[in-house]
Coordinates of C-alpha atoms and ligand atoms in Angstrom, one line a residue:
M1 CA 0.0 0.0 0.0
W2 CA 1.7 3.1 -1.3
F3 CA 0.5 6.3 0.5
R4 CA 1.1 9.6 -1.2
K5 CA -2.0 11.7 -0.6
G6 CA -5.0 9.9 0.9
L7 CA -3.3 10.0 4.3
R8 CA -6.2 8.4 6.1
I9 CA -7.9 5.2 7.2
H10 CA -11.5 6.2 6.6
D11 CA -12.9 5.8 3.1
N12 CA -9.6 4.5 1.7
P13 CA -10.5 1.9 -1.0
A14 CA -6.8 1.3 -1.8
L15 CA -6.0 0.3 1.8
E16 CA -9.1 -1.7 2.0
Y17 CA -8.3 -3.7 -1.1
A18 CA -4.7 -4.1 -0.1
S19 CA -5.7 -5.7 3.2
K20 CA -8.5 -7.9 1.9
G21 CA -7.4 -11.5 2.2
A22 CA -3.8 -10.5 2.5
K23 CA -1.3 -12.2 4.8
F24 CA 0.9 -9.1 5.0
V25 CA 0.5 -5.5 4.0
Y26 CA 3.4 -3.1 3.6
P27 CA 2.2 0.5 4.2
V28 CA 4.9 2.6 2.5
F29 CA 5.5 6.4 2.4
V30 CA 8.5 7.8 0.5
V31 CA 10.0 11.1 1.7
D32 CA 11.1 12.8 -1.5
P33 CA 14.1 15.0 -0.7
H34 CA 13.1 17.5 -3.4
Y35 CA 9.8 18.0 -1.7
M36 CA 11.1 17.9 1.9
E37 CA 14.7 19.0 2.3
P38 CA 15.8 22.6 2.9
D39 CA 16.6 24.7 -0.1
P40 CA 18.6 27.7 1.2
T41 CA 18.1 29.5 -2.1
A42 CA 14.3 29.6 -1.8
F43 CA 12.6 32.9 -0.9
S44 CA 11.2 31.4 2.4
P45 CA 12.1 28.6 4.7
G46 CA 11.4 25.2 3.1
S47 CA 12.4 23.0 0.3
S48 CA 12.6 23.8 -3.4
R49 CA 8.9 22.8 -3.8
A50 CA 7.2 23.6 -0.5
G51 CA 7.3 26.1 2.4
L52 CA 8.1 24.9 5.9
N53 CA 4.5 25.1 7.1
R54 CA 3.3 22.6 4.5
I55 CA 6.2 20.3 5.1
R56 CA 5.4 20.4 8.8
F57 CA 1.7 19.8 8.1
L58 CA 2.6 16.7 6.0
L59 CA 4.9 15.3 8.7
E60 CA 2.2 15.7 11.3
S61 CA -0.2 13.9 9.0
L62 CA 2.2 11.1 8.6
V63 CA 2.8 10.8 12.4
D64 CA -1.0 10.6 12.8
L65 CA -1.4 8.0 10.1
D66 CA 1.4 5.9 11.6
L67 CA -0.3 6.0 15.0
S68 CA -3.6 4.9 13.5
L69 CA -1.9 2.1 11.6
K70 CA -0.2 1.0 14.8
K71 CA -3.5 0.8 16.6
L72 CA -4.7 -1.6 13.8
G73 CA -1.6 -3.8 14.1
S74 CA 0.5 -2.3 11.4
R75 CA 2.8 0.7 11.0
L76 CA 4.0 3.1 8.4
L77 CA 7.3 2.2 6.6
V78 CA 9.0 5.5 5.9
F79 CA 11.7 5.6 3.2
K80 CA 13.7 8.4 1.8
G81 CA 14.7 8.9 -1.9
E82 CA 13.3 9.2 -5.4
P83 CA 9.8 7.6 -5.0
S84 CA 9.7 5.5 -8.1
E85 CA 13.2 4.0 -7.5
I86 CA 12.3 3.2 -3.9
L87 CA 8.9 1.7 -4.9
I88 CA 10.4 -0.5 -7.6
R89 CA 13.1 -1.7 -5.2
C90 CA 10.4 -2.6 -2.6
L91 CA 8.5 -4.5 -5.3
Q92 CA 11.7 -6.3 -6.3
E93 CA 12.8 -7.3 -2.8
W94 CA 9.5 -8.2 -1.2
D95 CA 7.1 -10.9 -2.3
V96 CA 4.4 -8.5 -3.4
N97 CA 1.5 -9.6 -5.6
K98 CA -0.7 -6.5 -5.3
L99 CA 0.3 -2.8 -5.4
C100 CA -2.4 -0.4 -4.2
F101 CA -2.4 3.4 -4.3
E102 CA -4.9 6.1 -4.8
Y103 CA -5.2 7.4 -8.3
D104 CA -3.8 10.9 -8.7
T105 CA -4.6 13.3 -11.6
D106 CA -1.7 15.7 -10.9
P107 CA 0.9 15.7 -13.7
Y108 CA 3.7 14.9 -11.2
Y109 CA 2.0 11.7 -10.1
Q110 CA 0.8 10.8 -13.6
A111 CA 4.4 10.7 -14.7
L112 CA 5.6 9.0 -11.6
D113 CA 2.9 6.4 -11.6
M114 CA 3.5 5.5 -15.2
K115 CA 7.0 4.4 -14.3
V116 CA 5.9 2.3 -11.3
K117 CA 2.9 0.8 -13.2
D118 CA 5.2 -0.2 -16.1
Y119 CA 7.5 -2.0 -13.8
A120 CA 4.6 -3.7 -12.0
S121 CA 3.1 -5.0 -15.2
T122 CA 6.4 -6.4 -16.4
A123 CA 6.8 -8.1 -13.0
G124 CA 3.3 -9.5 -13.1
I125 CA 2.1 -7.5 -10.1
E126 CA -1.5 -6.5 -10.0
V127 CA -2.0 -2.7 -9.7
F128 CA -5.1 -1.3 -8.0
S129 CA -5.4 2.5 -8.2
P130 CA -8.9 3.7 -7.4
V131 CA -10.2 7.3 -7.7
S132 CA -10.9 8.4 -4.2
H133 CA -9.5 11.9 -3.9
T134 CA -12.4 13.5 -5.6
L135 CA -16.2 13.0 -5.6
F136 CA -16.2 12.0 -9.3
N137 CA -13.7 10.5 -11.7
P138 CA -12.6 13.4 -13.8
A139 CA -12.1 11.0 -16.8
D140 CA -15.7 9.9 -16.6
I141 CA -17.0 13.5 -16.7
I142 CA -14.7 14.3 -19.7
Q143 CA -15.9 11.2 -21.5
K144 CA -19.5 12.0 -20.9
N145 CA -18.8 15.4 -22.4
G146 CA -17.4 13.9 -25.6
G147 CA -13.8 14.0 -24.6
K148 CA -13.6 17.6 -23.5
P149 CA -13.8 19.0 -20.0
P150 CA -16.9 21.1 -19.2
L151 CA -15.8 24.7 -18.9
T152 CA -18.6 26.1 -16.7
Y153 CA -19.6 25.0 -13.3
Q154 CA -23.2 24.6 -14.4
S155 CA -22.4 22.3 -17.3
F156 CA -20.1 20.4 -14.9
L157 CA -23.0 19.9 -12.5
K158 CA -25.3 18.7 -15.2
L159 CA -22.8 16.1 -16.4
A160 CA -21.8 15.0 -12.9
G161 CA -25.3 14.5 -11.4
Q162 CA -25.3 12.5 -8.1
P163 CA -22.2 10.6 -7.2
S164 CA -22.8 6.8 -7.6
W165 CA -21.8 6.2 -3.9
A166 CA -23.9 9.0 -2.5
S167 CA -26.6 7.0 -0.8
S168 CA -24.6 3.9 0.4
P169 CA -22.5 4.5 3.6
L170 CA -18.8 4.7 3.0
P171 CA -16.5 2.4 5.0
V172 CA -15.2 4.8 7.7
S173 CA -13.3 2.5 10.0
L174 CA -11.3 -0.7 10.0
S175 CA -11.0 -3.1 12.9
S176 CA -7.6 -4.4 12.1
L177 CA -5.0 -4.7 9.4
P178 CA -2.7 -7.6 8.4
P179 CA 0.8 -7.3 9.9
V180 CA 3.8 -5.9 8.1
G181 CA 5.9 -8.7 6.4
D182 CA 9.6 -9.1 6.6
V183 CA 11.3 -6.0 5.3
G184 CA 14.6 -7.7 4.5
N185 CA 17.6 -5.4 4.2
F186 CA 15.8 -2.2 4.0
E187 CA 16.6 0.6 6.3
I188 CA 13.3 2.0 7.5
S189 CA 12.9 5.0 9.7
E190 CA 10.2 6.6 11.7
V191 CA 8.5 9.7 10.4
P192 CA 11.3 12.4 10.5
T193 CA 10.9 15.6 12.4
V194 CA 11.5 18.9 10.7
E195 CA 14.8 19.2 12.6
E196 CA 15.9 15.8 11.3
L197 CA 15.2 17.0 7.8
G198 CA 17.6 19.8 8.4
Y199 CA 15.4 22.7 9.5
K200 CA 16.9 24.3 12.5
G201 CA 16.1 27.5 14.4
Y202 CA 12.6 28.2 13.2
G203 CA 10.6 29.3 16.2
Q204 CA 7.0 29.6 17.0
E205 CA 6.7 32.6 14.8
E206 CA 6.7 30.6 11.6
L207 CA 4.1 28.1 12.9
S208 CA 0.7 27.8 11.3
P209 CA -2.0 27.3 13.9
F210 CA -3.4 24.3 11.9
R211 CA -2.1 20.8 12.8
G212 CA -2.0 18.1 10.2
G213 CA -3.5 14.6 10.3
E214 CA -6.7 12.6 9.9
S215 CA -7.6 12.8 13.6
E216 CA -7.5 16.6 13.5
A217 CA -9.4 16.6 10.2
L218 CA -12.2 14.5 11.6
K219 CA -12.3 16.6 14.8
K220 CA -12.6 19.8 12.7
L221 CA -15.2 18.2 10.4
R222 CA -17.3 17.3 13.5
E223 CA -17.0 20.8 14.8
S224 CA -18.3 22.2 11.5
I225 CA -21.2 19.8 10.9
N226 CA -22.4 19.8 14.5
D227 CA -23.5 23.3 13.9
K228 CA -26.4 22.3 11.6
E229 CA -27.7 25.8 11.2
W230 CA -24.4 27.1 10.1
V231 CA -24.0 24.3 7.5
A232 CA -27.6 24.7 6.3
N233 CA -27.1 28.5 5.8
F234 CA -23.5 28.5 4.5
E235 CA -23.4 30.8 1.6
K236 CA -20.2 31.8 -0.2
P237 CA -19.1 34.5 -1.0
K238 CA -20.9 35.8 2.1
G239 CA -18.6 35.5 5.1
D240 CA -16.0 37.7 6.6
P241 CA -12.5 37.3 5.0
S242 CA -10.9 39.3 7.9
A243 CA -12.3 36.9 10.6
Y244 CA -9.1 35.2 11.7
L245 CA -9.9 34.1 15.3
T246 CA -12.9 32.1 14.1
P247 CA -12.5 31.8 10.3
A248 CA -15.8 32.1 8.3
T249 CA -15.3 28.8 6.5
T250 CA -14.3 25.3 7.6
V251 CA -10.5 25.4 7.0
L252 CA -10.7 21.8 5.9
S253 CA -8.8 22.6 2.7
P254 CA -5.3 21.4 3.9
Y255 CA -6.9 18.1 5.1
L256 CA -8.6 17.6 1.7
K257 CA -5.4 18.5 0.0
F258 CA -3.4 15.7 1.7
G259 CA -6.4 13.4 1.8
C260 CA -6.5 13.4 5.6
L261 CA -10.2 13.9 5.0
S262 CA -12.1 12.1 2.3
S263 CA -14.1 14.6 0.2
R264 CA -16.7 11.9 -0.3
Y265 CA -17.1 11.4 3.5
F266 CA -17.3 15.2 3.9
Y267 CA -20.0 15.2 1.2
Q268 CA -22.0 12.5 2.9
C269 CA -21.8 14.3 6.3
L270 CA -23.1 17.4 4.7
T271 CA -26.0 15.7 2.9
D272 CA -26.9 14.0 6.3
V273 CA -27.2 17.5 7.7
Y274 CA -29.3 18.7 4.8
N275 CA -31.7 15.8 5.2
N276 CA -32.3 16.8 8.8
V277 CA -33.1 20.5 8.3
K278 CA -36.1 22.3 6.7
K279 CA -34.1 24.5 4.4
H280 CA -30.5 24.7 3.2
T281 CA -28.4 26.5 0.6
A282 CA -27.5 24.9 -2.7
P283 CA -24.6 24.9 -5.2
P284 CA -22.7 27.0 -6.1
V285 CA -22.9 28.8 -2.7
S286 CA -23.5 25.9 -0.3
L287 CA -20.8 23.8 1.3
V288 CA -21.5 20.9 -1.0
G289 CA -21.2 23.5 -3.7
Q290 CA -17.7 24.2 -2.5
L291 CA -16.8 20.6 -2.9
L292 CA -18.2 20.6 -6.3
W293 CA -16.0 23.6 -7.2
R294 CA -13.1 21.5 -6.2
D295 CA -14.2 18.7 -8.5
F296 CA -14.9 21.1 -11.3
F297 CA -11.3 22.4 -11.2
Y298 CA -9.9 18.9 -11.0
T299 CA -11.9 17.9 -14.1
V300 CA -10.9 20.9 -16.2
A301 CA -7.3 20.6 -15.0
F302 CA -7.1 16.9 -15.9
G303 CA -8.6 17.5 -19.4
T304 CA -6.6 20.6 -20.4
P305 CA -3.1 20.3 -21.6
N306 CA -0.7 23.0 -20.1
F307 CA -3.4 24.0 -17.6
D308 CA -0.7 25.5 -15.4
R309 CA 0.6 27.8 -18.1
M310 CA -0.5 30.6 -20.3
K311 CA 1.4 29.4 -23.3
G312 CA -0.1 26.4 -25.1
N313 CA -3.2 26.5 -22.8
R314 CA -6.2 26.7 -25.1
I315 CA -8.6 27.9 -22.4
C316 CA -6.2 30.8 -21.3
K317 CA -6.4 34.3 -22.7
Q318 CA -3.0 35.3 -24.0
I319 CA -2.1 38.5 -22.2
P320 CA 1.3 40.3 -22.3
W321 CA 1.7 40.4 -18.5
S322 CA 4.7 42.3 -17.2
N323 CA 7.7 40.6 -15.6
D324 CA 8.3 43.3 -13.0
D325 CA 10.2 41.5 -10.3
E326 CA 10.3 44.5 -8.0
L327 CA 6.5 44.7 -7.9
L328 CA 6.4 40.9 -7.5
A329 CA 8.8 41.1 -4.5
A330 CA 6.9 43.9 -2.9
W331 CA 3.7 41.8 -3.1
R332 CA 5.3 38.6 -2.0
E333 CA 7.1 40.3 0.9
A334 CA 4.0 42.2 2.1
R335 CA 5.5 45.6 1.2
T336 CA 2.9 47.0 -1.2
G337 CA 2.0 49.8 1.2
Y338 CA -1.6 48.7 1.2
P339 CA -2.2 47.3 4.7
W340 CA -5.2 45.1 3.6
I341 CA -3.0 43.4 0.9
D342 CA 0.1 43.2 3.1
A343 CA -1.8 41.7 6.0
I344 CA -3.2 39.0 3.8
M345 CA 0.3 38.2 2.5
V346 CA 1.6 38.0 6.1
Q347 CA -1.2 35.6 6.9
L348 CA -0.2 33.5 3.9
R349 CA 3.4 33.4 5.0
K350 CA 2.7 32.7 8.7
W351 CA -0.4 30.5 8.5
G352 CA -0.4 29.1 5.0
W353 CA -4.1 29.7 4.8
M354 CA -6.3 32.7 4.1
H355 CA -10.0 33.1 3.5
H356 CA -11.2 32.7 -0.1
L357 CA -12.0 36.4 -0.6
A358 CA -8.7 37.4 0.9
R359 CA -7.1 35.2 -1.8
H360 CA -9.2 37.0 -4.3
C361 CA -8.0 40.4 -3.2
V362 CA -4.3 39.7 -3.4
A363 CA -4.5 37.7 -6.6
C364 CA -6.5 40.5 -8.3
F365 CA -4.0 43.1 -6.9
L366 CA -1.0 41.3 -8.3
T367 CA -2.5 40.7 -11.8
R368 CA -5.3 42.5 -13.4
G369 CA -6.1 44.9 -10.6
D370 CA -3.0 46.9 -10.0
M371 CA 0.4 45.4 -10.8
F372 CA -0.2 43.6 -14.1
V373 CA 2.3 40.9 -13.1
H374 CA 1.9 37.4 -14.6
W375 CA -0.5 35.2 -12.8
E376 CA 2.0 32.3 -13.0
K377 CA 4.3 34.2 -10.7
G378 CA 1.6 34.7 -8.1
R379 CA 0.5 31.1 -8.5
D380 CA 4.1 30.0 -7.7
V381 CA 4.1 32.0 -4.5
F382 CA 0.8 30.5 -3.4
D383 CA 2.0 27.1 -4.5
R384 CA 4.9 27.3 -2.1
L385 CA 3.3 29.0 0.9
L386 CA -0.2 27.6 1.1
I387 CA -0.7 24.6 3.4
D388 CA -3.6 23.6 1.1
S389 CA -1.7 24.2 -2.1
D390 CA -3.4 22.1 -4.7
W391 CA -2.3 21.9 -8.3
A392 CA -5.7 21.9 -9.9
I393 CA -7.4 24.3 -7.6
N394 CA -4.6 26.8 -7.3
N395 CA -4.1 27.0 -11.1
G396 CA -7.8 27.1 -11.7
N397 CA -8.3 30.0 -9.3
W398 CA -5.4 32.0 -10.6
L399 CA -6.7 31.6 -14.1
W400 CA -10.1 32.8 -12.8
L401 CA -8.8 35.8 -10.7
S402 CA -6.5 37.1 -13.5
C403 CA -9.4 37.0 -15.9
S404 CA -7.4 34.6 -18.0
S405 CA -10.1 31.9 -18.0
F406 CA -13.6 31.1 -16.6
F407 CA -14.3 34.7 -15.5
Y408 CA -13.9 37.7 -17.9
Q409 CA -15.3 40.8 -16.2
Y410 CA -12.0 42.6 -15.9
N411 CA -13.7 45.9 -15.1
R412 CA -14.6 44.5 -11.7
I413 CA -11.6 45.1 -9.5
Y414 CA -11.3 44.7 -5.7
S415 CA -10.3 47.9 -4.0
P416 CA -7.3 47.3 -1.8
V417 CA -8.8 50.0 0.6
S418 CA -12.6 49.8 0.7
F419 CA -13.1 46.0 0.3
G420 CA -11.5 45.1 3.6
K421 CA -13.0 48.1 5.4
K422 CA -16.5 46.9 4.7
Y423 CA -15.9 43.8 6.9
D424 CA -13.5 45.2 9.4
P425 CA -13.7 49.0 9.8
N426 CA -11.5 49.0 12.9
G427 CA -8.8 47.1 11.0
N428 CA -8.3 44.4 13.7
Y429 CA -7.1 41.9 11.0
I430 CA -4.5 44.4 9.9
R431 CA -3.4 45.2 13.4
H432 CA -2.9 41.5 14.1
F433 CA -0.9 40.6 11.1
L434 CA 0.9 44.0 10.7
P435 CA 1.7 45.0 14.3
V436 CA 3.7 48.0 13.0
L437 CA 0.3 49.6 12.3
K438 CA -1.4 48.5 15.6
D439 CA -1.6 52.1 16.9
M440 CA -2.8 53.7 13.7
P441 CA -6.2 55.3 14.2
K442 CA -9.0 53.5 12.4
E443 CA -9.6 56.5 10.1
Y444 CA -6.2 55.8 8.5
I445 CA -5.5 52.1 9.0
Y446 CA -6.4 51.2 5.4
E447 CA -4.6 54.3 3.9
P448 CA -1.9 55.2 6.4
W449 CA 0.0 57.4 3.9
T450 CA -2.9 59.9 4.2
A451 CA -2.4 60.3 8.0
P452 CA -0.8 63.6 9.0
L453 CA 2.8 63.3 10.2
T454 CA 1.7 64.1 13.8
I455 CA -0.6 61.1 13.7
Q456 CA 2.0 58.9 12.2
T457 CA 4.4 60.0 14.9
R458 CA 1.9 59.3 17.7
A459 CA 1.2 55.9 16.1
K460 CA 5.0 55.2 16.0
C461 CA 4.7 54.4 12.4
I462 CA 6.2 56.8 9.9
I463 CA 5.2 56.0 6.3
G464 CA 8.2 55.5 4.1
R465 CA 10.3 54.5 7.1
D466 CA 8.5 52.1 9.3
Y467 CA 5.9 51.0 6.8
P468 CA 6.1 51.6 3.0
A469 CA 4.2 54.1 1.0
P470 CA 2.0 52.6 -1.7
V471 CA 4.1 51.0 -4.5
V472 CA 1.4 51.8 -7.0
S473 CA -1.4 54.3 -7.0
H474 CA -4.6 52.2 -7.1
D475 CA -6.7 54.7 -9.0
S476 CA -4.3 55.1 -11.9
A477 CA -2.9 51.6 -11.8
S478 CA -6.3 49.9 -12.0
K479 CA -7.3 52.2 -14.9
E480 CA -4.2 51.2 -16.7
C481 CA -4.8 47.5 -16.0
K482 CA -8.3 47.7 -17.4
R483 CA -7.1 49.5 -20.5
K484 CA -4.4 46.9 -21.1
L485 CA -6.7 44.0 -20.6
G486 CA -9.2 45.6 -23.0
E487 CA -6.5 45.7 -25.7
A488 CA -5.3 42.2 -25.0
Y489 CA -8.9 40.8 -25.0
A490 CA -9.5 42.6 -28.4
L491 CA -6.4 41.0 -29.8
N492 CA -7.4 37.6 -28.5
Q493 CA -10.8 38.1 -30.1
K494 CA -9.5 39.3 -33.4
L495 CA -7.2 36.3 -33.7
N496 CA -9.7 33.8 -32.2
G497 CA -7.3 33.0 -29.3
Q498 CA -4.4 32.2 -31.7
V499 CA -2.2 35.1 -30.5
S500 CA 1.4 34.4 -31.6
E501 CA 4.6 35.1 -29.5
D502 CA 5.3 38.0 -31.8
G503 CA 1.8 39.4 -31.4
L504 CA 2.2 39.3 -27.6
K505 CA 5.7 40.8 -27.8
N506 CA 4.4 43.7 -29.9
L507 CA 1.6 44.4 -27.5
R508 CA 4.0 44.3 -24.5
R509 CA 6.4 46.7 -26.2
K510 CA 3.5 49.0 -26.9
F511 CA 2.4 49.0 -23.2
E512 CA 6.0 49.5 -22.1
G513 CA 6.4 52.4 -24.5
E514 CA 3.3 54.0 -23.2
E515 CA 4.5 53.5 -19.6
N516 CA 7.8 55.2 -20.4
Q517 CA 6.1 58.1 -22.0
E518 CA 3.8 58.4 -19.0
S519 CA 6.6 58.3 -16.5
G520 CA 8.6 60.8 -18.6
R521 CA 5.6 63.2 -18.6
R522 CA 5.2 62.8 -14.8
Q523 CA 8.9 63.4 -14.3
K524 CA 8.7 66.6 -16.4
Q525 CA 5.6 67.7 -14.5
K526 CA 7.4 67.1 -11.2
T527 CA 10.5 69.1 -12.4
L528 CA 8.3 72.0 -13.5
T529 CA 6.3 72.0 -10.3
G530 CA 9.6 72.0 -8.3
W531 CA 11.0 74.8 -10.4
L532 CA 7.8 76.9 -9.9
K533 CA 7.9 76.3 -6.2
D534 CA 11.6 77.3 -6.0
H535 CA 11.1 80.5 -8.0
Ligands
LIG1 P1 -14.7 26.1 2.6 O1 -15.4 27.3 2.1 O2 -15.0 25.5 3.9 O3 -14.9 25.0 1.5 C1 -14.8 23.6 1.7 C2 -13.9 23.0 0.6 O4 -14.3 23.3 -0.7 C3 -12.5 23.6 0.6 O5 -11.7 23.0 1.6 C4 -12.0 23.3 -0.7 O6 -11.5 22.0 -0.9 C5 -13.2 23.4 -1.6 N1 -13.3 24.8 -2.1 C6 -13.7 25.9 -1.6 N2 -13.6 27.0 -2.4 C7 -13.1 26.5 -3.6 C8 -12.8 27.0 -4.8 N3 -12.9 28.3 -5.1 N4 -12.2 26.2 -5.7 C9 -12.0 24.9 -5.5 N5 -12.3 24.3 -4.3 C10 -12.9 25.1 -3.4 N6 -8.0 26.0 -2.5 C11 -7.2 25.0 -2.2 O7 -7.7 24.0 -1.6 N7 -5.9 24.9 -2.6 C12 -5.3 26.0 -3.3 O8 -4.2 25.9 -3.7 C13 -6.1 27.1 -3.6 N8 -5.6 28.2 -4.2 C14 -6.4 29.3 -4.4 C15 -5.8 30.4 -5.1 C16 -6.6 31.5 -5.4 C17 -6.0 32.7 -6.1 C18 -7.9 31.6 -4.9 C19 -8.7 32.8 -5.1 C20 -8.5 30.5 -4.2 C21 -7.7 29.3 -4.0 N9 -8.3 28.2 -3.4 C22 -7.5 27.1 -3.1 C23 -9.7 28.1 -3.2 C24 -10.3 28.5 -1.8 O9 -9.8 29.8 -1.5 C25 -9.9 27.5 -0.7 O10 -10.3 26.2 -1.1 C26 -10.7 27.9 0.6 O11 -10.5 29.2 0.9 C27 -10.2 26.9 1.7 O12 -10.8 27.2 2.9 P2 -11.9 26.3 3.5 O13 -11.5 24.9 3.6 O14 -12.3 26.9 4.8 O15 -13.1 26.4 2.5

C-alpha cells in the first residue's frame, strides 16, 4: 500500500483492497528529498517545492497515520529517496503480488505512476489504483462530455449528477490490518521531524495554527457539521475574510489536499445535515457547492493540456503580463504599502491559509487589478506557501482571478482599501498581522499614507520609514490595467485566441512604450512644479 495523498484510514479503498485476504501488508510512504529537504536559495524557509508550514503539516499527518496504523496492528514504513526508484526496489525485494495506491490526476503523479505501473506490469504484479481523492472520476465526466472537460460550473453539475456512492454508507473504519511482512535489508525510519530534515532555528513565529492529520481533520469536520444551522445557511461568497480568530469557512482545505479527510465522506456528512433541516443553501454557494467547485477544477485541469501555463493553454487568454520582479517582490514580501493586501500576504506566509475572498483580493491586486504581473508568478508564491496548495485548484483559481479563463469581467476590481474596510472597519485583522500599524487610528488604518505626520508619529509608524508608501497608486494603476486587458482581449478576439509570440511581444512593447512616455511626462511635470515652487 503506497501512501502519497489519501493519508487516512477512513474511506480509503486502496488500503481496504490491499488488506482484503492478505497475509501481510506493507504500508509505505516515501519522503522525496526534493519535496522535503531545505533549499537555502528559496525565498522562504522550506524545500525547493514547499514552504516549511506545508512540510510540517505533511509530517504531522504522517505521524498521525502511523499512530492509526499501529492501533490496527500495522505501521508506516518510511523511506527516503526518489519515490519511483524506492517503490520499484520494494517490489523487487518483497514478495508482493498487489500494489495499491490512490489514483492521482496531478501531472507529477501521472508521470511517476507510469514508471511504477510499467515495472509492476512487467513483473506480473496486480495494480489497484482507485479514484478516491475527488467526488467523481474526472475522466468519466470528460468522457460524458465527448472527450472535452466542461468549462462552466453549471455544465459540470449537469454532467456530474449525483455521485454513484452518494446513498450507500462509505467504510469509515477498519477493525484491524494484516501485519507488516519481513522488510529484509531495508533501512526503515520513523517519520522524521522537521529538525531531522535539516530545518533548525525556526521558532513559533513561523508556525501555522493548523495541525496536520486525519484525527485533527475528523475533529474539525465534526465541529463544523455539529452546527447544523451554520451548515444549512452556509453561503459563499458571504462570510468575513478578515475573521481570523474564528474563520468564516471550515478550514478543511489542507486536510482535503493531503487526503487526511475524504471529500466523499465530507459530502455524505453534509447531505446528512441537509436531510435533517427544513431549508438549506444549494450549489454554487453551499458547502456541498464548494466541494463541487473542487471537483470542477480537478476535471478541467485533468482534461486541459498545459493547464498550469498561459502558453499552449487553449482555455487561457494570451495577455502580455509584465515581468516586473520588483513589484512581485513587494507583493510577496508584504511591502505594497496597502495594509489590507500586506496583512493577507503575512497571513499567507505565517499561517499558509487565508479566506477565499482574501485570496481573491491579493490575486487580483498582483495581476489585473494593480500590478499587471503574470498570474503564473503569483501562483508559484501560493503554491509554495499555502498549506492547502493544490495543483488543480490553485491554477484554476489563478486563471479565474487574473481573468485569463472562466471569468472575464476585468472591469470589476477589488479595491485594496474599501473592500476590507466593509468587513473590518477598525482594522483588527491588519493590526494583528501587521503590528507595525497597531496604533494607527482607524480612520487611517487602510490608507496610512494619508495620515498627517503628527498622527504617524503618535502611532509610532512613519510611512516610508516604518511601513512603505504605496508602490502603485490604485486609482491610476487599476485604470491602466483595465485598458491593457481591454486591448489584450481585443487581440485575442481578433485572432480567435491564436495570439502568436510576436503578437504578444508587440503588445507588451506598446504597453512599455506608453508607460515610459507616461513616467517621462510625470517626471517633467514634477520638475516643472519643483522649479515653480523654488522660484
Ligand atoms: P470552505 O469554504 O469551507 O470549502 C470547503 C472546501 O471546498 C475547501 O476546503 C476546498 O476543498 C473546496 N473549495 C472551496 N472553495 C473552492 C474554490 N474556489 N475552488 C475549488 N475548491 C474550493 N484552495 C485549495 O484547496 N488549494 C489551493 O491551492 C487554492 N488556491 C487558491 C488560489 C486563489 C488565487 C484563490 C482565489 C483560491 C484558491 N483556493 C485554493 C480556493 C479557496 O480559497 C480555498 O479552497 C478555501 O478558501 C479553503 O478554505 P476552507 O477549507 O475553509 O473552504
